[in-house]
Tab-separated table of N, CA and C in Angstrom:
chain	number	residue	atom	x	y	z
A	13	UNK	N	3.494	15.642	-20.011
A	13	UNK	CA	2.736	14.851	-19.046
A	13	UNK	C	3.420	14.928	-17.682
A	14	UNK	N	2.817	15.699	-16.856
A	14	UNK	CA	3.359	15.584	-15.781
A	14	UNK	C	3.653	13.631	-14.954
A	15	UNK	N	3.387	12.682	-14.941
A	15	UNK	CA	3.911	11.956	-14.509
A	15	UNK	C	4.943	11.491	-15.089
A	16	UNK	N	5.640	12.080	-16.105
A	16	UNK	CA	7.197	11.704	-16.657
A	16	UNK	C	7.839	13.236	-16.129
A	17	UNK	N	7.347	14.206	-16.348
A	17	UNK	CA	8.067	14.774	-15.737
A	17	UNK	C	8.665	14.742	-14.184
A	18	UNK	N	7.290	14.532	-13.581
A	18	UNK	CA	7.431	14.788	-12.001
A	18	UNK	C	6.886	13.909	-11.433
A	19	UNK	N	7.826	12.745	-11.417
A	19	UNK	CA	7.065	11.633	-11.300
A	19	UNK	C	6.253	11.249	-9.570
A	20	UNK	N	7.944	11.359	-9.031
A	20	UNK	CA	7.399	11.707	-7.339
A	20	UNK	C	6.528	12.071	-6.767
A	21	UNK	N	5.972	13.588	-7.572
A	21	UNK	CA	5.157	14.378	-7.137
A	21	UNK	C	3.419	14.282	-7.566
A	22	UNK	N	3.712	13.109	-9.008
A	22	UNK	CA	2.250	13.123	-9.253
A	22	UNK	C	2.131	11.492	-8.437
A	23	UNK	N	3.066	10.647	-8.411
A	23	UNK	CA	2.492	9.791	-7.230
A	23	UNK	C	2.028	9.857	-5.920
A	24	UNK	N	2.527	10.850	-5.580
A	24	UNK	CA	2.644	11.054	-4.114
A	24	UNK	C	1.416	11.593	-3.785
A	25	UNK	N	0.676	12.383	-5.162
A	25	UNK	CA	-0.514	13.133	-4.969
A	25	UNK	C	-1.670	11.891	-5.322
A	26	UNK	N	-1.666	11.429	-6.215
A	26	UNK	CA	-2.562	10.383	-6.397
A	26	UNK	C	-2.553	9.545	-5.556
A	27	UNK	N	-1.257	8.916	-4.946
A	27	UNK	CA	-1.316	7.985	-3.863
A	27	UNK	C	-2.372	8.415	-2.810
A	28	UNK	N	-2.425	10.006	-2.082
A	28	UNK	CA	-3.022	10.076	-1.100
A	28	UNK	C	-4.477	10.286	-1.558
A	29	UNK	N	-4.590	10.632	-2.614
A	29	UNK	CA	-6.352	10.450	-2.843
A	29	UNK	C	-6.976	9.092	-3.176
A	30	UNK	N	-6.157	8.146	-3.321
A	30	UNK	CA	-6.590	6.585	-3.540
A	30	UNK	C	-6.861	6.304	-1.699
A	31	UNK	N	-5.651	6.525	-1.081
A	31	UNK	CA	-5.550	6.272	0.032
A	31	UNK	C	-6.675	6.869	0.814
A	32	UNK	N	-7.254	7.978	0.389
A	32	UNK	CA	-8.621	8.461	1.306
A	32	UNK	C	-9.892	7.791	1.018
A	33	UNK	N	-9.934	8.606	-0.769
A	33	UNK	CA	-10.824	7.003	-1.024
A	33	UNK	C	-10.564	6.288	-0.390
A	34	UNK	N	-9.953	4.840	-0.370
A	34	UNK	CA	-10.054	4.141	0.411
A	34	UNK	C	-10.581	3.623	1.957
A	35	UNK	N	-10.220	4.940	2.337
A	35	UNK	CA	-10.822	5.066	3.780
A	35	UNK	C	-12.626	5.291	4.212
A	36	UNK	N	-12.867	6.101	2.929
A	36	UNK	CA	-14.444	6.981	2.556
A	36	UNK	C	-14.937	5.509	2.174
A	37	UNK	N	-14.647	4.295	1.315
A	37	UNK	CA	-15.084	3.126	1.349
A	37	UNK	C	-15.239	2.088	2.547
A	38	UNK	N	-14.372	2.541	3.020
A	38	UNK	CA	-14.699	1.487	4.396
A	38	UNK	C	-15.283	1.936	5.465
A	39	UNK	N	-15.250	3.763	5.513
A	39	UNK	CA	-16.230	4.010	6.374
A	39	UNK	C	-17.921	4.240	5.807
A	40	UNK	N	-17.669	4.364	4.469
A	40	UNK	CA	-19.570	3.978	4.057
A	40	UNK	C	-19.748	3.433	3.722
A	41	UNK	N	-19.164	2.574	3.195
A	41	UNK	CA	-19.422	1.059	2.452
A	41	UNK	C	-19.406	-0.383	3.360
A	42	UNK	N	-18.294	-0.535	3.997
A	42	UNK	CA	-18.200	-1.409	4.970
A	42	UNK	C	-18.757	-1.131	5.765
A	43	UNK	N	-18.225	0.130	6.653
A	43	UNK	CA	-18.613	0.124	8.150
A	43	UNK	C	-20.787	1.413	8.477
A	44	UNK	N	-20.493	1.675	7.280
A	44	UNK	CA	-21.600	2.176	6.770
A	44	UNK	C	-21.978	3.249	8.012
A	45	UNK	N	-20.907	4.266	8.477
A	45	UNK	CA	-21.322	5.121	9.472
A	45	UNK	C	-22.295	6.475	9.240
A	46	UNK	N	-21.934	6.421	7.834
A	46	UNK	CA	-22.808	7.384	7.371
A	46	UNK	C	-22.488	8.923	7.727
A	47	UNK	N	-22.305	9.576	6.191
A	47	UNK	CA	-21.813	11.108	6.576
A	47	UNK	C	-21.584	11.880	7.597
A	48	UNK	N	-23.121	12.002	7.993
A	48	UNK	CA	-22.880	12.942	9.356
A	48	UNK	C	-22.168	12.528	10.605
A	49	UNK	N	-21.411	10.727	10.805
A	49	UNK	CA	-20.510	10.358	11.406
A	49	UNK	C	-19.334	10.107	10.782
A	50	UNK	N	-18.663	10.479	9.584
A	50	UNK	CA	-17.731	9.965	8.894
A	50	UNK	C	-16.441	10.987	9.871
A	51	UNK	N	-15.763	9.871	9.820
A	51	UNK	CA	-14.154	10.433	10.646
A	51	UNK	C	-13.553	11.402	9.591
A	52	UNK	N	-13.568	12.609	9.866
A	52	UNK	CA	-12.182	12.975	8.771
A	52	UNK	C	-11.407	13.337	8.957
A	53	UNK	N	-10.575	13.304	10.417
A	53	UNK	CA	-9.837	12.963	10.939
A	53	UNK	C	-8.692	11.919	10.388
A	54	UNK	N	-9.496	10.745	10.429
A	54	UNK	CA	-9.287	9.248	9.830
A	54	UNK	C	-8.922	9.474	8.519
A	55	UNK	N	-9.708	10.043	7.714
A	55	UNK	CA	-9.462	10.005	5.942
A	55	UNK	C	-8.182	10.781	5.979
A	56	UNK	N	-7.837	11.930	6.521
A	56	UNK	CA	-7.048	12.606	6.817
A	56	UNK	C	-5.917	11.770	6.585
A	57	UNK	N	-5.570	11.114	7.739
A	57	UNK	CA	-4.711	10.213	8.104
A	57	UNK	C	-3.946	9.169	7.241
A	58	UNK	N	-5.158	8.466	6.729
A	58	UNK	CA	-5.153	7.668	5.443
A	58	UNK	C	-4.385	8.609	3.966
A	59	UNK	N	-4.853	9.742	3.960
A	59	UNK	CA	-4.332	10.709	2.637
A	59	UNK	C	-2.808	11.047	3.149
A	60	UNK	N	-2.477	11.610	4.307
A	60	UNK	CA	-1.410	11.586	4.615
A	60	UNK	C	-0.611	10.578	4.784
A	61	UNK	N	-0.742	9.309	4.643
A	61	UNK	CA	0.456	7.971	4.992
A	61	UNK	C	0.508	7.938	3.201
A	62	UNK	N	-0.923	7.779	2.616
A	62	UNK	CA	-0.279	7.910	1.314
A	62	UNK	C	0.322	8.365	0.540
A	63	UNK	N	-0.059	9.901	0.833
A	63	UNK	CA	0.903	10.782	0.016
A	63	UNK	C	2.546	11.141	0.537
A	64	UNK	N	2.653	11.101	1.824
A	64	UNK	CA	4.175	11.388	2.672
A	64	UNK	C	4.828	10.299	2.634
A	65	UNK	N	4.069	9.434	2.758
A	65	UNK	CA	4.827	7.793	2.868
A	65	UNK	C	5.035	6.680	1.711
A	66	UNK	N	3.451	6.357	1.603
A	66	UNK	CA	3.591	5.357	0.358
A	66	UNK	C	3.846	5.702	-0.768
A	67	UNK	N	3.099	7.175	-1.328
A	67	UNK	CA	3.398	7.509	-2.650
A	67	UNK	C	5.136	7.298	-2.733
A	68	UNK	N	6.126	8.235	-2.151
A	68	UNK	CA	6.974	8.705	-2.567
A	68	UNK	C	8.228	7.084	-2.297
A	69	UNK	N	7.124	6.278	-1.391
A	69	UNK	CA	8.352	4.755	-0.817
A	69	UNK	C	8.386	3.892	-2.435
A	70	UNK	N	6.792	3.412	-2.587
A	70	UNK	CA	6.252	2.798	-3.614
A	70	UNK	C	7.322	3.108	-4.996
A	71	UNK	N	6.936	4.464	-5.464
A	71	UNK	CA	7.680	5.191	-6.577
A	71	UNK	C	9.533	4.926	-6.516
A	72	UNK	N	9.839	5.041	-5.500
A	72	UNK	CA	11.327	4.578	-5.398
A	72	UNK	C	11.432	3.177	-5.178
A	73	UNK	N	10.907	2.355	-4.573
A	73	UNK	CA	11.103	1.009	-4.656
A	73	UNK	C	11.046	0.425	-5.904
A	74	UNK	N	9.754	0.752	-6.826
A	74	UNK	CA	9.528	-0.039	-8.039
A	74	UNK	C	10.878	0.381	-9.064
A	75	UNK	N	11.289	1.505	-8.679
A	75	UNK	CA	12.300	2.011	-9.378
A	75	UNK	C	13.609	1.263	-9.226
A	76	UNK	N	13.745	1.105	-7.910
A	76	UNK	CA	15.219	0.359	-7.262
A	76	UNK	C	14.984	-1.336	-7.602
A	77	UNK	N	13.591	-1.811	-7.912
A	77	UNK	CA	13.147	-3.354	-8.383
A	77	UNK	C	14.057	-3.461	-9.930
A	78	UNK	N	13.187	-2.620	-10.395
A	78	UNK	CA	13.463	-2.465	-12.108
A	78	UNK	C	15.186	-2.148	-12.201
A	79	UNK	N	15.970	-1.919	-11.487
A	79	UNK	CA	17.589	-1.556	-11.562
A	79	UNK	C	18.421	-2.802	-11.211
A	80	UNK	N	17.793	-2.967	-10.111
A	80	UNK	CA	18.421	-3.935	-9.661
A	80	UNK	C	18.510	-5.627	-9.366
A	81	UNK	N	17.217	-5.669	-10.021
A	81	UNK	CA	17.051	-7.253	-9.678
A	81	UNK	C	16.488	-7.632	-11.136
A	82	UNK	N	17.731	-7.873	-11.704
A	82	UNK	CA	17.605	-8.304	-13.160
A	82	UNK	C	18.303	-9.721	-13.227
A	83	UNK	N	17.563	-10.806	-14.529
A	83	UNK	CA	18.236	-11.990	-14.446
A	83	UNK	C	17.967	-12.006	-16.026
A	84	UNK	N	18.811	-13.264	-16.585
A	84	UNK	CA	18.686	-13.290	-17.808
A	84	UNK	C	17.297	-13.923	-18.304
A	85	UNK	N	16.742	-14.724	-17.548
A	85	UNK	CA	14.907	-15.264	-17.265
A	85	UNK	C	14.153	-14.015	-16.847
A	86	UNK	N	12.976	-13.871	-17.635
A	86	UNK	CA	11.873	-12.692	-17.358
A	86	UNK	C	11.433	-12.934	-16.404
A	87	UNK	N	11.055	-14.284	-16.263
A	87	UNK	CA	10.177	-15.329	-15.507
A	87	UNK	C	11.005	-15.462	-14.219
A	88	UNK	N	12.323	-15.499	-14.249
A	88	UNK	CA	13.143	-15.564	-12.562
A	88	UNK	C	13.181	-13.940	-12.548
A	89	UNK	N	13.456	-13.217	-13.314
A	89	UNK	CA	13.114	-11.510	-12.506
A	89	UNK	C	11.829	-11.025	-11.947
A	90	UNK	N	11.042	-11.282	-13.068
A	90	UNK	CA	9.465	-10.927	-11.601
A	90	UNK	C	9.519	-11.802	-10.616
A	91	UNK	N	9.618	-13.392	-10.557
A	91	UNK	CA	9.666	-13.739	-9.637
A	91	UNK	C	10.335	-13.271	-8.757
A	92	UNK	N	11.586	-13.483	-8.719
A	92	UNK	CA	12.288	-12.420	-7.624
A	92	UNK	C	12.029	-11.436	-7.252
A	93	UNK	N	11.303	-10.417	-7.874
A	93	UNK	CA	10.965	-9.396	-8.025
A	93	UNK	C	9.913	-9.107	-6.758
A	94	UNK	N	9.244	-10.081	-7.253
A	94	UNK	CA	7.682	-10.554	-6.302
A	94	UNK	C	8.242	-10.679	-5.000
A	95	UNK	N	8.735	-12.091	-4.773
A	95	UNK	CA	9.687	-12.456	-3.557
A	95	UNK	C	10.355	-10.834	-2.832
A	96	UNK	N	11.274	-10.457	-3.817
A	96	UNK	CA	11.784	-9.836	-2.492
A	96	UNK	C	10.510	-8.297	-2.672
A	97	UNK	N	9.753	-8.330	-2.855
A	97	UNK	CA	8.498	-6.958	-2.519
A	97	UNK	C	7.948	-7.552	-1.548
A	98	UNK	N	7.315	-8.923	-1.873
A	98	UNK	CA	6.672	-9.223	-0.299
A	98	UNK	C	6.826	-9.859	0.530
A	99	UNK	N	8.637	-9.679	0.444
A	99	UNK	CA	8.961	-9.950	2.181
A	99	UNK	C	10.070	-8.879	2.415
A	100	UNK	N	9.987	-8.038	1.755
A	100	UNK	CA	10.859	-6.865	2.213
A	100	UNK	C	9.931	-5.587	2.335
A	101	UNK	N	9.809	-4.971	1.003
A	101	UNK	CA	8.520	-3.906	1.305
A	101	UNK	C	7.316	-4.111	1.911
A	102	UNK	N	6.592	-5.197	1.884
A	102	UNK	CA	4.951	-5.333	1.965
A	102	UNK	C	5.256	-5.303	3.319
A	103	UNK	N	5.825	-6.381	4.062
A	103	UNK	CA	6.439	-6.551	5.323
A	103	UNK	C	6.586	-5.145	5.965
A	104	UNK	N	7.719	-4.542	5.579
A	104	UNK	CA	8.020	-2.969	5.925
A	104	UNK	C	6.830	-1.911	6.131
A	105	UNK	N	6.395	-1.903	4.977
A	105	UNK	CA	5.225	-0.798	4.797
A	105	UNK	C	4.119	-1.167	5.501
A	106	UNK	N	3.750	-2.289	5.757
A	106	UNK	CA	2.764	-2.752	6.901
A	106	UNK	C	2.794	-2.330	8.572
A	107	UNK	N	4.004	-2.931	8.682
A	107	UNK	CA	4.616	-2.330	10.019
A	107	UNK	C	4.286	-0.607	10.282
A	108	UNK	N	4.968	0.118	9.388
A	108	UNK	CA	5.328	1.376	8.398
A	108	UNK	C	3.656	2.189	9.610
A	109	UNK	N	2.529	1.522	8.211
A	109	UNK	CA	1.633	2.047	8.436
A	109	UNK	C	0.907	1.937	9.590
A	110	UNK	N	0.940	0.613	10.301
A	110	UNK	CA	0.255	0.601	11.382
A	110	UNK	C	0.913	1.286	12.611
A	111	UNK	N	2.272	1.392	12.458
A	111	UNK	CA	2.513	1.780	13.418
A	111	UNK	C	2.368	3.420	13.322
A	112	UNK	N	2.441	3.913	12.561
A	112	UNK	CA	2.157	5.622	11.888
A	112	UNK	C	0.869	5.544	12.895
A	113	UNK	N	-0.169	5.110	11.958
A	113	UNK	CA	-1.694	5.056	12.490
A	113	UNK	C	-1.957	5.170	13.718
A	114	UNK	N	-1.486	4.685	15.002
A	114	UNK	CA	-1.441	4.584	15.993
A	114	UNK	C	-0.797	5.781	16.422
A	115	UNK	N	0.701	5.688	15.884
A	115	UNK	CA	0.923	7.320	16.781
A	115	UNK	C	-0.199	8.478	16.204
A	116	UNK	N	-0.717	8.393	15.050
A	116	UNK	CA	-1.250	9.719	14.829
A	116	UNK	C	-2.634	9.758	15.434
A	117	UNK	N	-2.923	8.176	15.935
A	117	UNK	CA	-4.171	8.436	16.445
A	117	UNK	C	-4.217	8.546	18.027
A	118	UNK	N	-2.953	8.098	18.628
A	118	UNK	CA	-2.788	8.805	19.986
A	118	UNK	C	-2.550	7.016	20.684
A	119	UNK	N	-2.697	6.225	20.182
A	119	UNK	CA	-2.578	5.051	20.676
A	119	UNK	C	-1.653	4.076	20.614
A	120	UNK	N	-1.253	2.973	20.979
A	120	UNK	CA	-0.086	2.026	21.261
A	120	UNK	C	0.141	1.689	19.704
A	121	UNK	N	1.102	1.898	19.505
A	121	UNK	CA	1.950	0.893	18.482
A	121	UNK	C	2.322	-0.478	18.441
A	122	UNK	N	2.740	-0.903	19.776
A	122	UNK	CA	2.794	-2.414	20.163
A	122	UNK	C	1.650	-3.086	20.039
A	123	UNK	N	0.311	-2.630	20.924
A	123	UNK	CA	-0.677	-2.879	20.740
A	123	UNK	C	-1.420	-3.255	19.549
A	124	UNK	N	-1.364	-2.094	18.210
A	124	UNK	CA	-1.917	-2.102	17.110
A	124	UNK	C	-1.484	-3.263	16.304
A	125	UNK	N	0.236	-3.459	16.673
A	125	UNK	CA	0.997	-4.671	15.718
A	125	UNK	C	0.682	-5.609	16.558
A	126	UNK	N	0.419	-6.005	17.377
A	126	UNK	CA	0.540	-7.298	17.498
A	126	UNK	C	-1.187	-7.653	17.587
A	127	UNK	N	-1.699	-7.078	17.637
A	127	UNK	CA	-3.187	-7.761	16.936
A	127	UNK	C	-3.755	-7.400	15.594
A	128	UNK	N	-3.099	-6.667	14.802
A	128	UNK	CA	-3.550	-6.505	13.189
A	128	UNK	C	-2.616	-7.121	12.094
A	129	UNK	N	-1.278	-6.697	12.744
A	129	UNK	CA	-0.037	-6.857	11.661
A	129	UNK	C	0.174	-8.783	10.930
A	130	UNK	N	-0.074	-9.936	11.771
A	130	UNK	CA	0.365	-10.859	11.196
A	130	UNK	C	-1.044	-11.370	10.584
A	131	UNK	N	-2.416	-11.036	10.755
A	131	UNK	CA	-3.487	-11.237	10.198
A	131	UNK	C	-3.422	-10.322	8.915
A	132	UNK	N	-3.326	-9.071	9.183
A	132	UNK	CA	-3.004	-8.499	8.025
A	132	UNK	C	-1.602	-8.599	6.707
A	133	UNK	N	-0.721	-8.935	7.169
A	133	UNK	CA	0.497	-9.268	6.094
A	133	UNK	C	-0.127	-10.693	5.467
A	134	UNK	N	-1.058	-11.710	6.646
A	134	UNK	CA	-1.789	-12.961	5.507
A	134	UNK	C	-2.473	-12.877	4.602
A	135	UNK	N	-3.414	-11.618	4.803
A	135	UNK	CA	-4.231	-11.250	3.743
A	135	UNK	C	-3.642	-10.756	2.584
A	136	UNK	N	-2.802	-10.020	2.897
A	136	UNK	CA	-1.417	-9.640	1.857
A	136	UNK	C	-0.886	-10.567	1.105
A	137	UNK	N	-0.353	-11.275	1.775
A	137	UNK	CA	0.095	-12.921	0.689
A	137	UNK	C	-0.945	-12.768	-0.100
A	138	UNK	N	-1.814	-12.973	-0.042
A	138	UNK	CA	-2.850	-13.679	-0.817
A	138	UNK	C	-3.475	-12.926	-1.785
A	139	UNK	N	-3.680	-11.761	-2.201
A	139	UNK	CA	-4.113	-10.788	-3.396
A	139	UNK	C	-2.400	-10.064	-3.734
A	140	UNK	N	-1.725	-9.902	-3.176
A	140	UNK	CA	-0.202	-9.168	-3.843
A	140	UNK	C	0.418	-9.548	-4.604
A	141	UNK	N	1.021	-11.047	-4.339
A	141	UNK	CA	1.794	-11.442	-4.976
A	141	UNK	C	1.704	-11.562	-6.647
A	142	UNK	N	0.198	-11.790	-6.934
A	142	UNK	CA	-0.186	-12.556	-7.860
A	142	UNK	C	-0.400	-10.718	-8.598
A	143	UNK	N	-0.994	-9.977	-7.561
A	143	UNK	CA	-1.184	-8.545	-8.721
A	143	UNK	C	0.503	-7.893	-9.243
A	144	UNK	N	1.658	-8.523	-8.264
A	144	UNK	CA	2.628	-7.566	-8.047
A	144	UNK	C	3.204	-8.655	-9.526
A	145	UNK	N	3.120	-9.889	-9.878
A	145	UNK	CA	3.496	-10.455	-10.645
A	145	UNK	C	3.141	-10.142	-12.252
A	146	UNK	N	1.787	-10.132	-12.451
A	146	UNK	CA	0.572	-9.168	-13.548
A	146	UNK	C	1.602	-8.127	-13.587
A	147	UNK	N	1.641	-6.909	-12.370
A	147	UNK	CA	2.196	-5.592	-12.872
A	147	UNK	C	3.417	-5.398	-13.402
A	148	UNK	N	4.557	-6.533	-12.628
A	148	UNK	CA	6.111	-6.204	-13.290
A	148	UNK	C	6.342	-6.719	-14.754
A	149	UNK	N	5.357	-7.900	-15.173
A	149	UNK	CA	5.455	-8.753	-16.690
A	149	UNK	C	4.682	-7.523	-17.429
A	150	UNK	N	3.616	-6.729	-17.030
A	150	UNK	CA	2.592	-5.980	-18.302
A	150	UNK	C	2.944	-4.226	-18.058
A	151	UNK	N	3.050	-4.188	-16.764
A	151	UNK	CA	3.351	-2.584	-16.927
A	151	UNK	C	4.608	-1.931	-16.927
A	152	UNK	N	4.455	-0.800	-17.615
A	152	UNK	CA	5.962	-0.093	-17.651
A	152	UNK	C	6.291	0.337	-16.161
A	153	UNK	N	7.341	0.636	-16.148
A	153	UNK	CA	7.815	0.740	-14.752
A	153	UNK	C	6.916	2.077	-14.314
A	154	UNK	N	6.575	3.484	-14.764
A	154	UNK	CA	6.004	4.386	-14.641
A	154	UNK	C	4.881	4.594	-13.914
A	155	UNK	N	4.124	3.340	-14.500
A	155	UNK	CA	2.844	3.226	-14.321
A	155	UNK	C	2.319	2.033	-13.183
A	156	UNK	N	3.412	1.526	-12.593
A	156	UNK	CA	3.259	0.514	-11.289
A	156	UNK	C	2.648	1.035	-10.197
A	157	UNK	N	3.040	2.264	-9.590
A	157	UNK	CA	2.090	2.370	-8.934
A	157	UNK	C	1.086	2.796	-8.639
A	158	UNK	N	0.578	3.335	-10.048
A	158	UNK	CA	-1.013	3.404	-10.132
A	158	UNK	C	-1.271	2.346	-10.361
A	159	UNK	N	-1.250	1.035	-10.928
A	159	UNK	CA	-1.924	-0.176	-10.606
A	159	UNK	C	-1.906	-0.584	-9.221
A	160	UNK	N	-1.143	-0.609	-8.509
A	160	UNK	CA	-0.764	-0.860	-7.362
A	160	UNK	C	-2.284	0.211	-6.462
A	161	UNK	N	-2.138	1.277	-6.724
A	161	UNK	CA	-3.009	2.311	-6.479
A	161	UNK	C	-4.462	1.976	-6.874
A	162	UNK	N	-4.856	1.596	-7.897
A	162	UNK	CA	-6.252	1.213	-8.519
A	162	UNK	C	-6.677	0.072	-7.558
A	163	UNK	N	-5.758	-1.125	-7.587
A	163	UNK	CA	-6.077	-2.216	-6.805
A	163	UNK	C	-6.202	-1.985	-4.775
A	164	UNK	N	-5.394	-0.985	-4.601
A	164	UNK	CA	-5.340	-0.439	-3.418
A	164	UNK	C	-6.470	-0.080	-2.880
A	165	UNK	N	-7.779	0.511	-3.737
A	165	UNK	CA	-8.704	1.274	-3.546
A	165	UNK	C	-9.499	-0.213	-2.554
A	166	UNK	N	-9.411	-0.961	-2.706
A	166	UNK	CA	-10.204	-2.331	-2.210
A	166	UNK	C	-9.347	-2.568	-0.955
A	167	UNK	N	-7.593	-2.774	-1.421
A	167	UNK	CA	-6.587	-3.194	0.089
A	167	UNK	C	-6.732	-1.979	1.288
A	168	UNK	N	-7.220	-0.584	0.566
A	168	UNK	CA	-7.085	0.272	1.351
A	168	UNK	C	-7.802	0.377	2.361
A	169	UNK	N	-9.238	0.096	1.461
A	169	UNK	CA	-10.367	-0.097	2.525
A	169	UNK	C	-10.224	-0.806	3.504
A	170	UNK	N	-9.887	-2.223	3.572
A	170	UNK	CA	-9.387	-3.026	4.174
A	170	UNK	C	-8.432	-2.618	5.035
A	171	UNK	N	-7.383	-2.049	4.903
A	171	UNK	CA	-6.665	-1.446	5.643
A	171	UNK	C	-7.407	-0.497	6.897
A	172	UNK	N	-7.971	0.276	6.359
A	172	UNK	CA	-8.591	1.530	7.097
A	172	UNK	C	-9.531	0.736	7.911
A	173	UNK	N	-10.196	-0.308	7.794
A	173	UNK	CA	-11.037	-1.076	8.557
A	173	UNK	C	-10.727	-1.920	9.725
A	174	UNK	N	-9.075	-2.300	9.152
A	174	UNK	CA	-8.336	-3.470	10.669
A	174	UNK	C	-7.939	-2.252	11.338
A	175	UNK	N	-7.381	-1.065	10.830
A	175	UNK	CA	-6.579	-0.099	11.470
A	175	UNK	C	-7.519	0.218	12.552
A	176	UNK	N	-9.135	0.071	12.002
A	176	UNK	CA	-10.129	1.579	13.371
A	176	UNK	C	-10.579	-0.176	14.496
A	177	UNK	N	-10.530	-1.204	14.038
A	177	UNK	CA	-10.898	-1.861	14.920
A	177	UNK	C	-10.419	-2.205	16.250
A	178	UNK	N	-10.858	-1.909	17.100
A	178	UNK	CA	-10.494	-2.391	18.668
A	178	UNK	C	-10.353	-0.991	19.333
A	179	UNK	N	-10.774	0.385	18.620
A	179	UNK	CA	-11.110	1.531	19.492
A	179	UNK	C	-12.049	1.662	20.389
């Protein structure tokens, strides 16, 4: 099975096709521009933060979670677990991405964070914690961030939607 073998490499690849999906949802589903206007440029963009960035961050973080933040309580290790993902990574990778987004789309970084980033890390509180808690108690470490990834397909959209607003 290649994801025990190569694990990096099959996240990193799945990451960026969740991550486009994602984008292909919010530009026909949400923003409903319809094919013959669909950015792919944009999806582009979206496949590349996932696969260069998140796949390969995600895959080493959950890895460095599971090593290192162990307690003799199951119940105080995910918690902690939780805690320090979303105020260390979620935090990070937010920043991470918006500010990526912006340089690759030719526009301010300052700009982009300071009108998406603290609306967006709230929305974050509020669906993460509780999926990131589900994933460290039920899934093997292997398989975190394809849940993370499955559930993404919805955050992504979302993502790809605060990211194009205010062009």
């Amino acid at each position: 099975m290649k994801l025990a073998s190569r694990p990096l490499l099959t996240q990193s690849v799945t990451t960026a096709v969740l991550f486009a999906t994602g984008d292909v949802m919010a530009q026909q589903a949400v923003e409903k521009v319809g094919f013959d206007k669909h950015n792919l440029g944009r999806t582009g963009r979206m496949a590349l933060y996932g696969g260069a960035v998140f796949g390969p961050a995600a895959t080493t973080w959950f890895k460095f979670l599971a090593q290192k933040i162990q307690f003799r309580s199951e119940n105080v290790t995910i918690a902690a677990r939780v805690l320090t993902d979303q105020t260390v990574f979620a935090s990070t990778n937010l920043f991470c991405f918006l500010s990526s987004m912006s340089i690759m789309e030719g526009s301010s970084p300052k700009d982009k964070l300071e009108s998406a980033y603290w609306p967006a890390l709230q929305k974050n509180w509020m669906l993460w914690p509780a999926v990131q808690a589900i994933n460290f108690k039920l899934v093997p470490l292997e398989h975190r961030v394809l849940v993370v990834n499955v559930v993404s397909l919805g955050w992504n959209c979302y993502l790809s939607y605060i990211n194009s607003q205010g062009k």
